[in-house]
Amino acid sequence: MSALFFWLLAAIIIASALAVVLLKNIVHSALYLVLTFAGVAGLYILLNAEFLAAVQLLVYAGAVAILIVFAVMLTRRGDIRASNLFNVNYLAAAVVSLALFIVIILATGRMAWTANPGHAPAGNVGAIADAFLGPFAIPFEIAAVLLLVAMVGAILLARGGKQDQ
Amino acid sequence: MITLNHYLALGGLLFCLGLFGALAKRNAVAVLMGIELMLNAVNINLVAFNHFLEPARVTGQIFAIFVIVVAAAEVAVGLALVLNIYRRRLDSNVDDLDWLRW
């Protein structure tokens, strides 16, 4: 049963990621990007990471996708139907990506993973909260500082300096 | 039976698709979309390692949350840069943004 869901979600993720890369209209690409993020959230539920699935839907399918749609609307000029074309070195990019994929498959195929036995903690959110407020407390605070700095920097950049106005 | 290698292959395929999008696209916003696909592939790998190799702890999920935080910060700053460049040059084509060229 979970194998069926895995193949279904994998087909959705790969097909919509291909649509993101190959479609010519960047608005369609952004919409398929949302579908890819939702498929990855389903994969997290299969992997017993329900909290992460919720975060994925909120942050990626919600905030990041909306930001990208905003950027598309604020920067577009000219014909929207041909707004997401390939540049001159797409053949080299295809060769590099394909070679990297083959290397990844060969490397993971010959690796013997040794699993530590153990049961997943019952309350996923509780375990994550314990980790964030215990051993990962300092990275947690630093992540908050990073988000604040990025937000202030993004506002300053998007608003422009005084001499621009 | 779905094993760890299935998830790793899916993550690798998604990463390579994102890499192709980031390298081969002409629009700067599409390049950022490719980077988001790559970060999602990494997150799939982290959560799959957590689930299959060390199920008693949630370290992989913690790292995935940090990746999501950094990705959100990155896309906010990246899109602000694209908007600022667009306002100055009326263009978001990465082939034409070459005034730092040698």
PDB file of C-alpha atoms in Angstrom:
ATOM      1  CA  MET A   1       0.000   0.000   0.000  1.00  0.00           C
ATOM      2  CA  SER A   2       2.731   2.472   0.913  1.00  0.00           C
ATOM      3  CA  ALA A   3       4.702   1.300  -2.150  1.00  0.00           C
ATOM      4  CA  LEU A   4       1.765   2.318  -4.337  1.00  0.00           C
ATOM      5  CA  PHE A   5       1.680   5.763  -2.722  1.00  0.00           C
ATOM      6  CA  PHE A   6       5.443   6.096  -3.156  1.00  0.00           C
ATOM      7  CA  TRP A   7       5.298   5.408  -6.902  1.00  0.00           C
ATOM      8  CA  LEU A   8       2.299   7.697  -7.317  1.00  0.00           C
ATOM      9  CA  LEU A   9       4.016  10.561  -5.468  1.00  0.00           C
ATOM     10  CA  ALA A  10       7.288   9.940  -7.304  1.00  0.00           C
ATOM     11  CA  ALA A  11       5.471  10.128 -10.652  1.00  0.00           C
ATOM     12  CA  ILE A  12       3.763  13.380  -9.615  1.00  0.00           C
ATOM     13  CA  ILE A  13       7.024  14.922  -8.360  1.00  0.00           C
ATOM     14  CA  ILE A  14       9.104  13.982 -11.400  1.00  0.00           C
ATOM     15  CA  ALA A  15       6.426  14.888 -13.944  1.00  0.00           C
ATOM     16  CA  SER A  16       5.756  18.293 -12.416  1.00  0.00           C
ATOM     17  CA  ALA A  17       9.491  18.980 -11.964  1.00  0.00           C
ATOM     18  CA  LEU A  18       9.934  18.198 -15.670  1.00  0.00           C
ATOM     19  CA  ALA A  19       7.076  20.592 -16.411  1.00  0.00           C
ATOM     20  CA  VAL A  20       8.773  23.292 -14.301  1.00  0.00           C
ATOM     21  CA  VAL A  21      11.960  22.934 -16.320  1.00  0.00           C
ATOM     22  CA  LEU A  22      10.548  22.381 -19.804  1.00  0.00           C
ATOM     23  CA  LEU A  23       7.427  24.563 -20.110  1.00  0.00           C
ATOM     24  CA  LYS A  24       7.816  27.806 -22.013  1.00  0.00           C
ATOM     25  CA  ASN A  25       5.379  29.889 -19.968  1.00  0.00           C
ATOM     26  CA  ILE A  26       6.866  30.869 -16.622  1.00  0.00           C
ATOM     27  CA  VAL A  27       3.456  31.199 -14.953  1.00  0.00           C
ATOM     28  CA  HIS A  28       2.755  27.532 -15.748  1.00  0.00           C
ATOM     29  CA  SER A  29       6.217  26.684 -14.400  1.00  0.00           C
ATOM     30  CA  ALA A  30       5.389  28.417 -11.113  1.00  0.00           C
ATOM     31  CA  LEU A  31       2.094  26.515 -10.804  1.00  0.00           C
ATOM     32  CA  TYR A  32       3.799  23.167 -11.425  1.00  0.00           C
ATOM     33  CA  LEU A  33       6.407  24.157  -8.834  1.00  0.00           C
ATOM     34  CA  VAL A  34       3.581  24.301  -6.264  1.00  0.00           C
ATOM     35  CA  LEU A  35       2.508  20.793  -7.340  1.00  0.00           C
ATOM     36  CA  THR A  36       6.078  19.540  -6.887  1.00  0.00           C
ATOM     37  CA  PHE A  37       6.222  20.989  -3.367  1.00  0.00           C
ATOM     38  CA  ALA A  38       2.883  19.367  -2.486  1.00  0.00           C
ATOM     39  CA  GLY A  39       4.150  15.999  -3.745  1.00  0.00           C
ATOM     40  CA  VAL A  40       7.275  16.308  -1.584  1.00  0.00           C
ATOM     41  CA  ALA A  41       5.007  17.047   1.402  1.00  0.00           C
ATOM     42  CA  GLY A  42       3.145  13.787   0.678  1.00  0.00           C
ATOM     43  CA  LEU A  43       6.492  11.989   0.628  1.00  0.00           C
ATOM     44  CA  TYR A  44       7.262  13.373   4.096  1.00  0.00           C
ATOM     45  CA  ILE A  45       3.998  11.897   5.387  1.00  0.00           C
ATOM     46  CA  LEU A  46       5.066   8.518   3.977  1.00  0.00           C
ATOM     47  CA  LEU A  47       8.335   8.906   5.898  1.00  0.00           C
ATOM     48  CA  ASN A  48       6.583   9.595   9.244  1.00  0.00           C
ATOM     49  CA  ALA A  49       7.549  13.273   9.253  1.00  0.00           C
ATOM     50  CA  GLU A  50       4.133  14.891   9.596  1.00  0.00           C
ATOM     51  CA  PHE A  51       5.403  18.125  11.131  1.00  0.00           C
ATOM     52  CA  LEU A  52       7.843  18.561   8.258  1.00  0.00           C
ATOM     53  CA  ALA A  53       5.020  17.954   5.762  1.00  0.00           C
ATOM     54  CA  ALA A  54       3.043  20.776   7.358  1.00  0.00           C
ATOM     55  CA  VAL A  55       6.102  23.064   7.287  1.00  0.00           C
ATOM     56  CA  GLN A  56       6.687  22.149   3.644  1.00  0.00           C
ATOM     57  CA  LEU A  57       3.130  23.078   2.688  1.00  0.00           C
ATOM     58  CA  LEU A  58       3.190  26.329   4.681  1.00  0.00           C
ATOM     59  CA  VAL A  59       6.638  27.616   3.753  1.00  0.00           C
ATOM     60  CA  TYR A  60       7.216  26.219   0.258  1.00  0.00           C
ATOM     61  CA  ALA A  61       3.767  25.776  -1.298  1.00  0.00           C
ATOM     62  CA  GLY A  62       2.565  28.897   0.488  1.00  0.00           C
ATOM     63  CA  ALA A  63       5.221  31.527   0.974  1.00  0.00           C
ATOM     64  CA  VAL A  64       7.983  30.686  -1.520  1.00  0.00           C
ATOM     65  CA  ALA A  65       5.572  29.998  -4.389  1.00  0.00           C
ATOM     66  CA  ILE A  66       3.716  33.257  -3.753  1.00  0.00           C
ATOM     67  CA  LEU A  67       7.034  35.156  -3.688  1.00  0.00           C
ATOM     68  CA  ILE A  68       7.984  33.619  -7.042  1.00  0.00           C
ATOM     69  CA  VAL A  69       4.612  34.509  -8.570  1.00  0.00           C
ATOM     70  CA  PHE A  70       5.067  38.074  -7.293  1.00  0.00           C
ATOM     71  CA  ALA A  71       8.498  38.262  -8.912  1.00  0.00           C
ATOM     72  CA  VAL A  72       7.105  36.920 -12.193  1.00  0.00           C
ATOM     73  CA  MET A  73       4.367  39.538 -12.198  1.00  0.00           C
ATOM     74  CA  LEU A  74       6.722  42.393 -11.288  1.00  0.00           C
ATOM     75  CA  THR A  75       9.446  41.583 -13.826  1.00  0.00           C
ATOM     76  CA  ARG A  76       7.598  40.325 -16.898  1.00  0.00           C
ATOM     77  CA  ARG A  77       7.815  42.373 -20.046  1.00  0.00           C
ATOM     78  CA  GLY A  78       6.861  41.246 -23.532  1.00  0.00           C
ATOM     79  CA  ASP A  79       5.270  37.997 -24.609  1.00  0.00           C
ATOM     80  CA  ILE A  80       4.304  35.819 -21.631  1.00  0.00           C
ATOM     81  CA  ARG A  81       3.931  32.712 -23.838  1.00  0.00           C
ATOM     82  CA  ALA A  82       7.690  32.595 -24.482  1.00  0.00           C
ATOM     83  CA  SER A  83       8.917  33.818 -21.097  1.00  0.00           C
ATOM     84  CA  ASN A  84      10.899  30.807 -19.893  1.00  0.00           C
ATOM     85  CA  LEU A  85      13.272  29.866 -22.698  1.00  0.00           C
ATOM     86  CA  PHE A  86      16.595  28.028 -22.605  1.00  0.00           C
ATOM     87  CA  ASN A  87      19.862  29.920 -22.886  1.00  0.00           C
ATOM     88  CA  VAL A  88      22.751  29.142 -25.202  1.00  0.00           C
ATOM     89  CA  ASN A  89      24.444  26.416 -23.169  1.00  0.00           C
ATOM     90  CA  TYR A  90      21.469  24.160 -22.487  1.00  0.00           C
ATOM     91  CA  LEU A  91      23.165  21.185 -24.197  1.00  0.00           C
ATOM     92  CA  ALA A  92      26.168  21.395 -21.885  1.00  0.00           C
ATOM     93  CA  ALA A  93      23.798  21.729 -18.916  1.00  0.00           C
ATOM     94  CA  ALA A  94      21.903  18.605 -20.016  1.00  0.00           C
ATOM     95  CA  VAL A  95      25.132  16.627 -20.330  1.00  0.00           C
ATOM     96  CA  VAL A  96      26.348  17.752 -16.891  1.00  0.00           C
ATOM     97  CA  SER A  97      23.008  16.957 -15.218  1.00  0.00           C
ATOM     98  CA  LEU A  98      22.739  13.531 -16.848  1.00  0.00           C
ATOM     99  CA  ALA A  99      26.325  12.649 -15.897  1.00  0.00           C
ATOM    100  CA  LEU A 100      25.692  13.724 -12.300  1.00  0.00           C
ATOM    101  CA  PHE A 101      22.535  11.586 -12.160  1.00  0.00           C
ATOM    102  CA  ILE A 102      24.411   8.513 -13.431  1.00  0.00           C
ATOM    103  CA  VAL A 103      27.172   9.059 -10.864  1.00  0.00           C
ATOM    104  CA  ILE A 104      24.593   9.406  -8.053  1.00  0.00           C
ATOM    105  CA  ILE A 105      22.798   6.186  -9.082  1.00  0.00           C
ATOM    106  CA  LEU A 106      26.063   4.219  -9.304  1.00  0.00           C
ATOM    107  CA  ALA A 107      27.319   5.578  -5.980  1.00  0.00           C
ATOM    108  CA  THR A 108      24.112   4.920  -4.025  1.00  0.00           C
ATOM    109  CA  GLY A 109      23.668   1.502  -5.649  1.00  0.00           C
ATOM    110  CA  ARG A 110      26.976   0.143  -4.361  1.00  0.00           C
ATOM    111  CA  MET A 111      26.635   1.625  -0.881  1.00  0.00           C
ATOM    112  CA  ALA A 112      25.713  -0.786   1.940  1.00  0.00           C
ATOM    113  CA  TRP A 113      23.656   1.208   4.446  1.00  0.00           C
ATOM    114  CA  THR A 114      23.703  -0.063   8.004  1.00  0.00           C
ATOM    115  CA  ALA A 115      20.643   0.916   9.967  1.00  0.00           C
ATOM    116  CA  ASN A 116      20.493   1.538  13.692  1.00  0.00           C
ATOM    117  CA  PRO A 117      17.538  -0.352  15.128  1.00  0.00           C
ATOM    118  CA  GLY A 118      15.024   1.700  17.009  1.00  0.00           C
ATOM    119  CA  HIS A 119      11.488   3.000  16.996  1.00  0.00           C
ATOM    120  CA  ALA A 120      10.416   6.400  15.830  1.00  0.00           C
ATOM    121  CA  PRO A 121       9.281   8.601  18.720  1.00  0.00           C
ATOM    122  CA  ALA A 122       5.515   8.616  19.020  1.00  0.00           C
ATOM    123  CA  GLY A 123       5.046  12.365  19.176  1.00  0.00           C
ATOM    124  CA  ASN A 124       6.977  13.767  16.223  1.00  0.00           C
ATOM    125  CA  VAL A 125       6.412  17.415  17.142  1.00  0.00           C
ATOM    126  CA  GLY A 126       7.435  16.773  20.741  1.00  0.00           C
ATOM    127  CA  ALA A 127      10.703  15.139  19.696  1.00  0.00           C
ATOM    128  CA  ILE A 128      11.506  18.018  17.325  1.00  0.00           C
ATOM    129  CA  ALA A 129      10.698  20.571  20.033  1.00  0.00           C
ATOM    130  CA  ASP A 130      12.962  18.748  22.502  1.00  0.00           C
ATOM    131  CA  ALA A 131      15.786  18.772  19.972  1.00  0.00           C
ATOM    132  CA  PHE A 132      15.321  22.460  19.117  1.00  0.00           C
ATOM    133  CA  LEU A 133      15.259  23.605  22.743  1.00  0.00           C
ATOM    134  CA  GLY A 134      17.960  21.143  23.835  1.00  0.00           C
ATOM    135  CA  PRO A 135      21.013  20.220  21.734  1.00  0.00           C
ATOM    136  CA  PHE A 136      20.079  22.464  18.766  1.00  0.00           C
ATOM    137  CA  ALA A 137      19.204  25.584  20.760  1.00  0.00           C
ATOM    138  CA  ILE A 138      22.049  27.757  19.433  1.00  0.00           C
ATOM    139  CA  PRO A 139      21.516  26.884  15.718  1.00  0.00           C
ATOM    140  CA  PHE A 140      17.819  27.593  16.293  1.00  0.00           C
ATOM    141  CA  GLU A 141      18.590  31.102  17.552  1.00  0.00           C
ATOM    142  CA  ILE A 142      21.075  31.690  14.739  1.00  0.00           C
ATOM    143  CA  ALA A 143      18.398  30.668  12.222  1.00  0.00           C
ATOM    144  CA  ALA A 144      16.100  33.322  13.697  1.00  0.00           C
ATOM    145  CA  VAL A 145      18.854  35.943  13.310  1.00  0.00           C
ATOM    146  CA  LEU A 146      19.461  34.767   9.720  1.00  0.00           C
ATOM    147  CA  LEU A 147      15.778  35.157   8.858  1.00  0.00           C
ATOM    148  CA  LEU A 148      15.702  38.664  10.366  1.00  0.00           C
ATOM    149  CA  VAL A 149      18.828  39.727   8.449  1.00  0.00           C
ATOM    150  CA  ALA A 150      17.495  38.260   5.202  1.00  0.00           C
ATOM    151  CA  MET A 151      14.145  39.999   5.662  1.00  0.00           C
ATOM    152  CA  VAL A 152      15.708  43.414   6.337  1.00  0.00           C
ATOM    153  CA  GLY A 153      18.117  42.953   3.424  1.00  0.00           C
ATOM    154  CA  ALA A 154      15.348  41.895   1.048  1.00  0.00           C
ATOM    155  CA  ILE A 155      13.225  44.921   1.994  1.00  0.00           C
ATOM    156  CA  LEU A 156      16.174  47.293   1.527  1.00  0.00           C
ATOM    157  CA  LEU A 157      17.071  45.742  -1.854  1.00  0.00           C
ATOM    158  CA  ALA A 158      13.533  45.668  -3.212  1.00  0.00           C
ATOM    159  CA  ARG A 159      12.772  49.202  -2.034  1.00  0.00           C
ATOM    160  CA  GLY A 160      15.961  50.685  -3.463  1.00  0.00           C
ATOM    161  CA  GLY A 161      18.175  53.420  -2.076  1.00  0.00           C
ATOM    162  CA  LYS A 162      17.183  57.049  -1.667  1.00  0.00           C
ATOM    163  CA  GLN A 163      19.027  58.115  -4.813  1.00  0.00           C
ATOM    164  CA  ASP A 164      16.813  55.886  -6.953  1.00  0.00           C
ATOM    165  CA  GLN A 165      13.608  57.741  -6.278  1.00  0.00           C
TER     166      GLN A 165
ATOM    167  CA  MET B   1       9.137  -2.967  -0.762  1.00  0.00           C
ATOM    168  CA  ILE B   2      10.406   0.590  -0.944  1.00  0.00           C
ATOM    169  CA  THR B   3      13.960   0.905   0.334  1.00  0.00           C
ATOM    170  CA  LEU B   4      16.245   3.816   1.095  1.00  0.00           C
ATOM    171  CA  ASN B   5      17.755   3.543  -2.382  1.00  0.00           C
ATOM    172  CA  HIS B   6      14.398   4.312  -3.998  1.00  0.00           C
ATOM    173  CA  TYR B   7      14.187   7.572  -2.065  1.00  0.00           C
ATOM    174  CA  LEU B   8      17.827   8.403  -2.856  1.00  0.00           C
ATOM    175  CA  ALA B   9      17.237   7.786  -6.575  1.00  0.00           C
ATOM    176  CA  LEU B  10      14.158  10.015  -6.497  1.00  0.00           C
ATOM    177  CA  GLY B  11      16.115  12.719  -4.686  1.00  0.00           C
ATOM    178  CA  GLY B  12      18.982  12.406  -7.170  1.00  0.00           C
ATOM    179  CA  LEU B  13      16.651  12.692 -10.151  1.00  0.00           C
ATOM    180  CA  LEU B  14      14.931  15.748  -8.673  1.00  0.00           C
ATOM    181  CA  PHE B  15      18.328  17.322  -7.901  1.00  0.00           C
ATOM    182  CA  CYS B  16      19.533  16.795 -11.476  1.00  0.00           C
ATOM    183  CA  LEU B  17      16.323  18.259 -12.898  1.00  0.00           C
ATOM    184  CA  GLY B  18      16.786  21.310 -10.684  1.00  0.00           C
ATOM    185  CA  LEU B  19      20.444  21.586 -11.705  1.00  0.00           C
ATOM    186  CA  PHE B  20      19.444  21.489 -15.370  1.00  0.00           C
ATOM    187  CA  GLY B  21      16.854  24.196 -14.757  1.00  0.00           C
ATOM    188  CA  ALA B  22      19.328  26.376 -12.874  1.00  0.00           C
ATOM    189  CA  LEU B  23      22.031  26.023 -15.546  1.00  0.00           C
ATOM    190  CA  ALA B  24      19.979  26.156 -18.737  1.00  0.00           C
ATOM    191  CA  LYS B  25      17.304  28.783 -18.117  1.00  0.00           C
ATOM    192  CA  ARG B  26      17.376  32.309 -19.425  1.00  0.00           C
ATOM    193  CA  ASN B  27      15.030  33.959 -16.911  1.00  0.00           C
ATOM    194  CA  ALA B  28      16.529  34.713 -13.478  1.00  0.00           C
ATOM    195  CA  VAL B  29      13.294  33.718 -11.710  1.00  0.00           C
ATOM    196  CA  ALA B  30      13.425  30.313 -13.452  1.00  0.00           C
ATOM    197  CA  VAL B  31      17.005  29.876 -12.188  1.00  0.00           C
ATOM    198  CA  LEU B  32      15.723  30.463  -8.642  1.00  0.00           C
ATOM    199  CA  MET B  33      13.000  27.844  -9.261  1.00  0.00           C
ATOM    200  CA  GLY B  34      15.705  25.329 -10.210  1.00  0.00           C
ATOM    201  CA  ILE B  35      17.574  26.081  -6.980  1.00  0.00           C
ATOM    202  CA  GLU B  36      14.378  25.473  -4.990  1.00  0.00           C
ATOM    203  CA  LEU B  37      13.978  22.073  -6.693  1.00  0.00           C
ATOM    204  CA  MET B  38      17.552  21.156  -5.714  1.00  0.00           C
ATOM    205  CA  LEU B  39      16.961  22.145  -2.064  1.00  0.00           C
ATOM    206  CA  ASN B  40      13.802  20.011  -2.008  1.00  0.00           C
ATOM    207  CA  ALA B  41      15.763  17.015  -3.317  1.00  0.00           C
ATOM    208  CA  VAL B  42      18.264  17.436  -0.491  1.00  0.00           C
ATOM    209  CA  ASN B  43      15.413  17.556   2.028  1.00  0.00           C
ATOM    210  CA  ILE B  44      13.950  14.299   0.682  1.00  0.00           C
ATOM    211  CA  ASN B  45      17.342  12.650   1.182  1.00  0.00           C
ATOM    212  CA  LEU B  46      17.718  13.986   4.737  1.00  0.00           C
ATOM    213  CA  VAL B  47      14.273  12.795   5.845  1.00  0.00           C
ATOM    214  CA  ALA B  48      14.745   9.397   4.149  1.00  0.00           C
ATOM    215  CA  PHE B  49      18.095   8.882   5.917  1.00  0.00           C
ATOM    216  CA  ASN B  50      16.396   9.810   9.192  1.00  0.00           C
ATOM    217  CA  HIS B  51      13.550   7.371   8.617  1.00  0.00           C
ATOM    218  CA  PHE B  52      15.572   4.375   7.436  1.00  0.00           C
ATOM    219  CA  LEU B  53      18.893   4.629   9.296  1.00  0.00           C
ATOM    220  CA  GLU B  54      18.256   6.390  12.622  1.00  0.00           C
ATOM    221  CA  PRO B  55      14.525   6.217  13.359  1.00  0.00           C
ATOM    222  CA  ALA B  56      14.885   6.803  17.108  1.00  0.00           C
ATOM    223  CA  ARG B  57      16.111  10.399  16.649  1.00  0.00           C
ATOM    224  CA  VAL B  58      14.847  13.321  14.574  1.00  0.00           C
ATOM    225  CA  THR B  59      18.203  14.821  13.536  1.00  0.00           C
ATOM    226  CA  GLY B  60      17.491  14.516   9.813  1.00  0.00           C
ATOM    227  CA  GLN B  61      14.204  16.350  10.185  1.00  0.00           C
ATOM    228  CA  ILE B  62      15.925  19.106  12.201  1.00  0.00           C
ATOM    229  CA  PHE B  63      18.451  19.564   9.400  1.00  0.00           C
ATOM    230  CA  ALA B  64      15.644  19.629   6.837  1.00  0.00           C
ATOM    231  CA  ILE B  65      13.978  22.441   8.792  1.00  0.00           C
ATOM    232  CA  PHE B  66      17.249  24.404   8.762  1.00  0.00           C
ATOM    233  CA  VAL B  67      17.470  23.864   4.989  1.00  0.00           C
ATOM    234  CA  ILE B  68      13.922  25.193   4.626  1.00  0.00           C
ATOM    235  CA  VAL B  69      14.812  28.276   6.700  1.00  0.00           C
ATOM    236  CA  VAL B  70      17.895  28.990   4.598  1.00  0.00           C
ATOM    237  CA  ALA B  71      15.916  28.399   1.392  1.00  0.00           C
ATOM    238  CA  ALA B  72      13.260  30.895   2.458  1.00  0.00           C
ATOM    239  CA  ALA B  73      15.911  33.501   3.250  1.00  0.00           C
ATOM    240  CA  GLU B  74      17.685  32.777  -0.042  1.00  0.00           C
ATOM    241  CA  VAL B  75      14.588  33.119  -2.190  1.00  0.00           C
ATOM    242  CA  ALA B  76      13.590  36.382  -0.480  1.00  0.00           C
ATOM    243  CA  VAL B  77      17.000  37.976  -1.047  1.00  0.00           C
ATOM    244  CA  GLY B  78      17.346  36.479  -4.549  1.00  0.00           C
ATOM    245  CA  LEU B  79      13.991  37.784  -5.723  1.00  0.00           C
ATOM    246  CA  ALA B  80      14.763  41.204  -4.235  1.00  0.00           C
ATOM    247  CA  LEU B  81      18.014  41.231  -6.240  1.00  0.00           C
ATOM    248  CA  VAL B  82      16.129  40.236  -9.415  1.00  0.00           C
ATOM    249  CA  LEU B  83      13.571  43.010  -8.859  1.00  0.00           C
ATOM    250  CA  ASN B  84      16.296  45.605  -8.239  1.00  0.00           C
ATOM    251  CA  ILE B  85      18.247  44.571 -11.353  1.00  0.00           C
ATOM    252  CA  TYR B  86      15.036  44.564 -13.372  1.00  0.00           C
ATOM    253  CA  ARG B  87      14.244  48.092 -12.247  1.00  0.00           C
ATOM    254  CA  ARG B  88      17.653  49.340 -13.368  1.00  0.00           C
ATOM    255  CA  ARG B  89      18.066  47.364 -16.614  1.00  0.00           C
ATOM    256  CA  LEU B  90      14.419  46.466 -17.513  1.00  0.00           C
ATOM    257  CA  ASP B  91      15.596  42.896 -18.040  1.00  0.00           C
ATOM    258  CA  SER B  92      15.698  39.614 -16.116  1.00  0.00           C
ATOM    259  CA  ASN B  93      17.660  37.629 -18.702  1.00  0.00           C
ATOM    260  CA  VAL B  94      20.772  36.212 -17.046  1.00  0.00           C
ATOM    261  CA  ASP B  95      22.637  36.182 -20.371  1.00  0.00           C
ATOM    262  CA  ASP B  96      22.480  39.971 -20.514  1.00  0.00           C
ATOM    263  CA  LEU B  97      23.557  40.602 -16.903  1.00  0.00           C
ATOM    264  CA  ASP B  98      27.215  40.684 -17.875  1.00  0.00           C
ATOM    265  CA  TRP B  99      28.564  44.019 -16.678  1.00  0.00           C
ATOM    266  CA  LEU B 100      30.907  42.229 -14.251  1.00  0.00           C
ATOM    267  CA  ARG B 101      32.468  40.400 -17.184  1.00  0.00           C
ATOM    268  CA  TRP B 102      36.219  40.545 -17.755  1.00  0.00           C
TER     269      TRP B 102
END
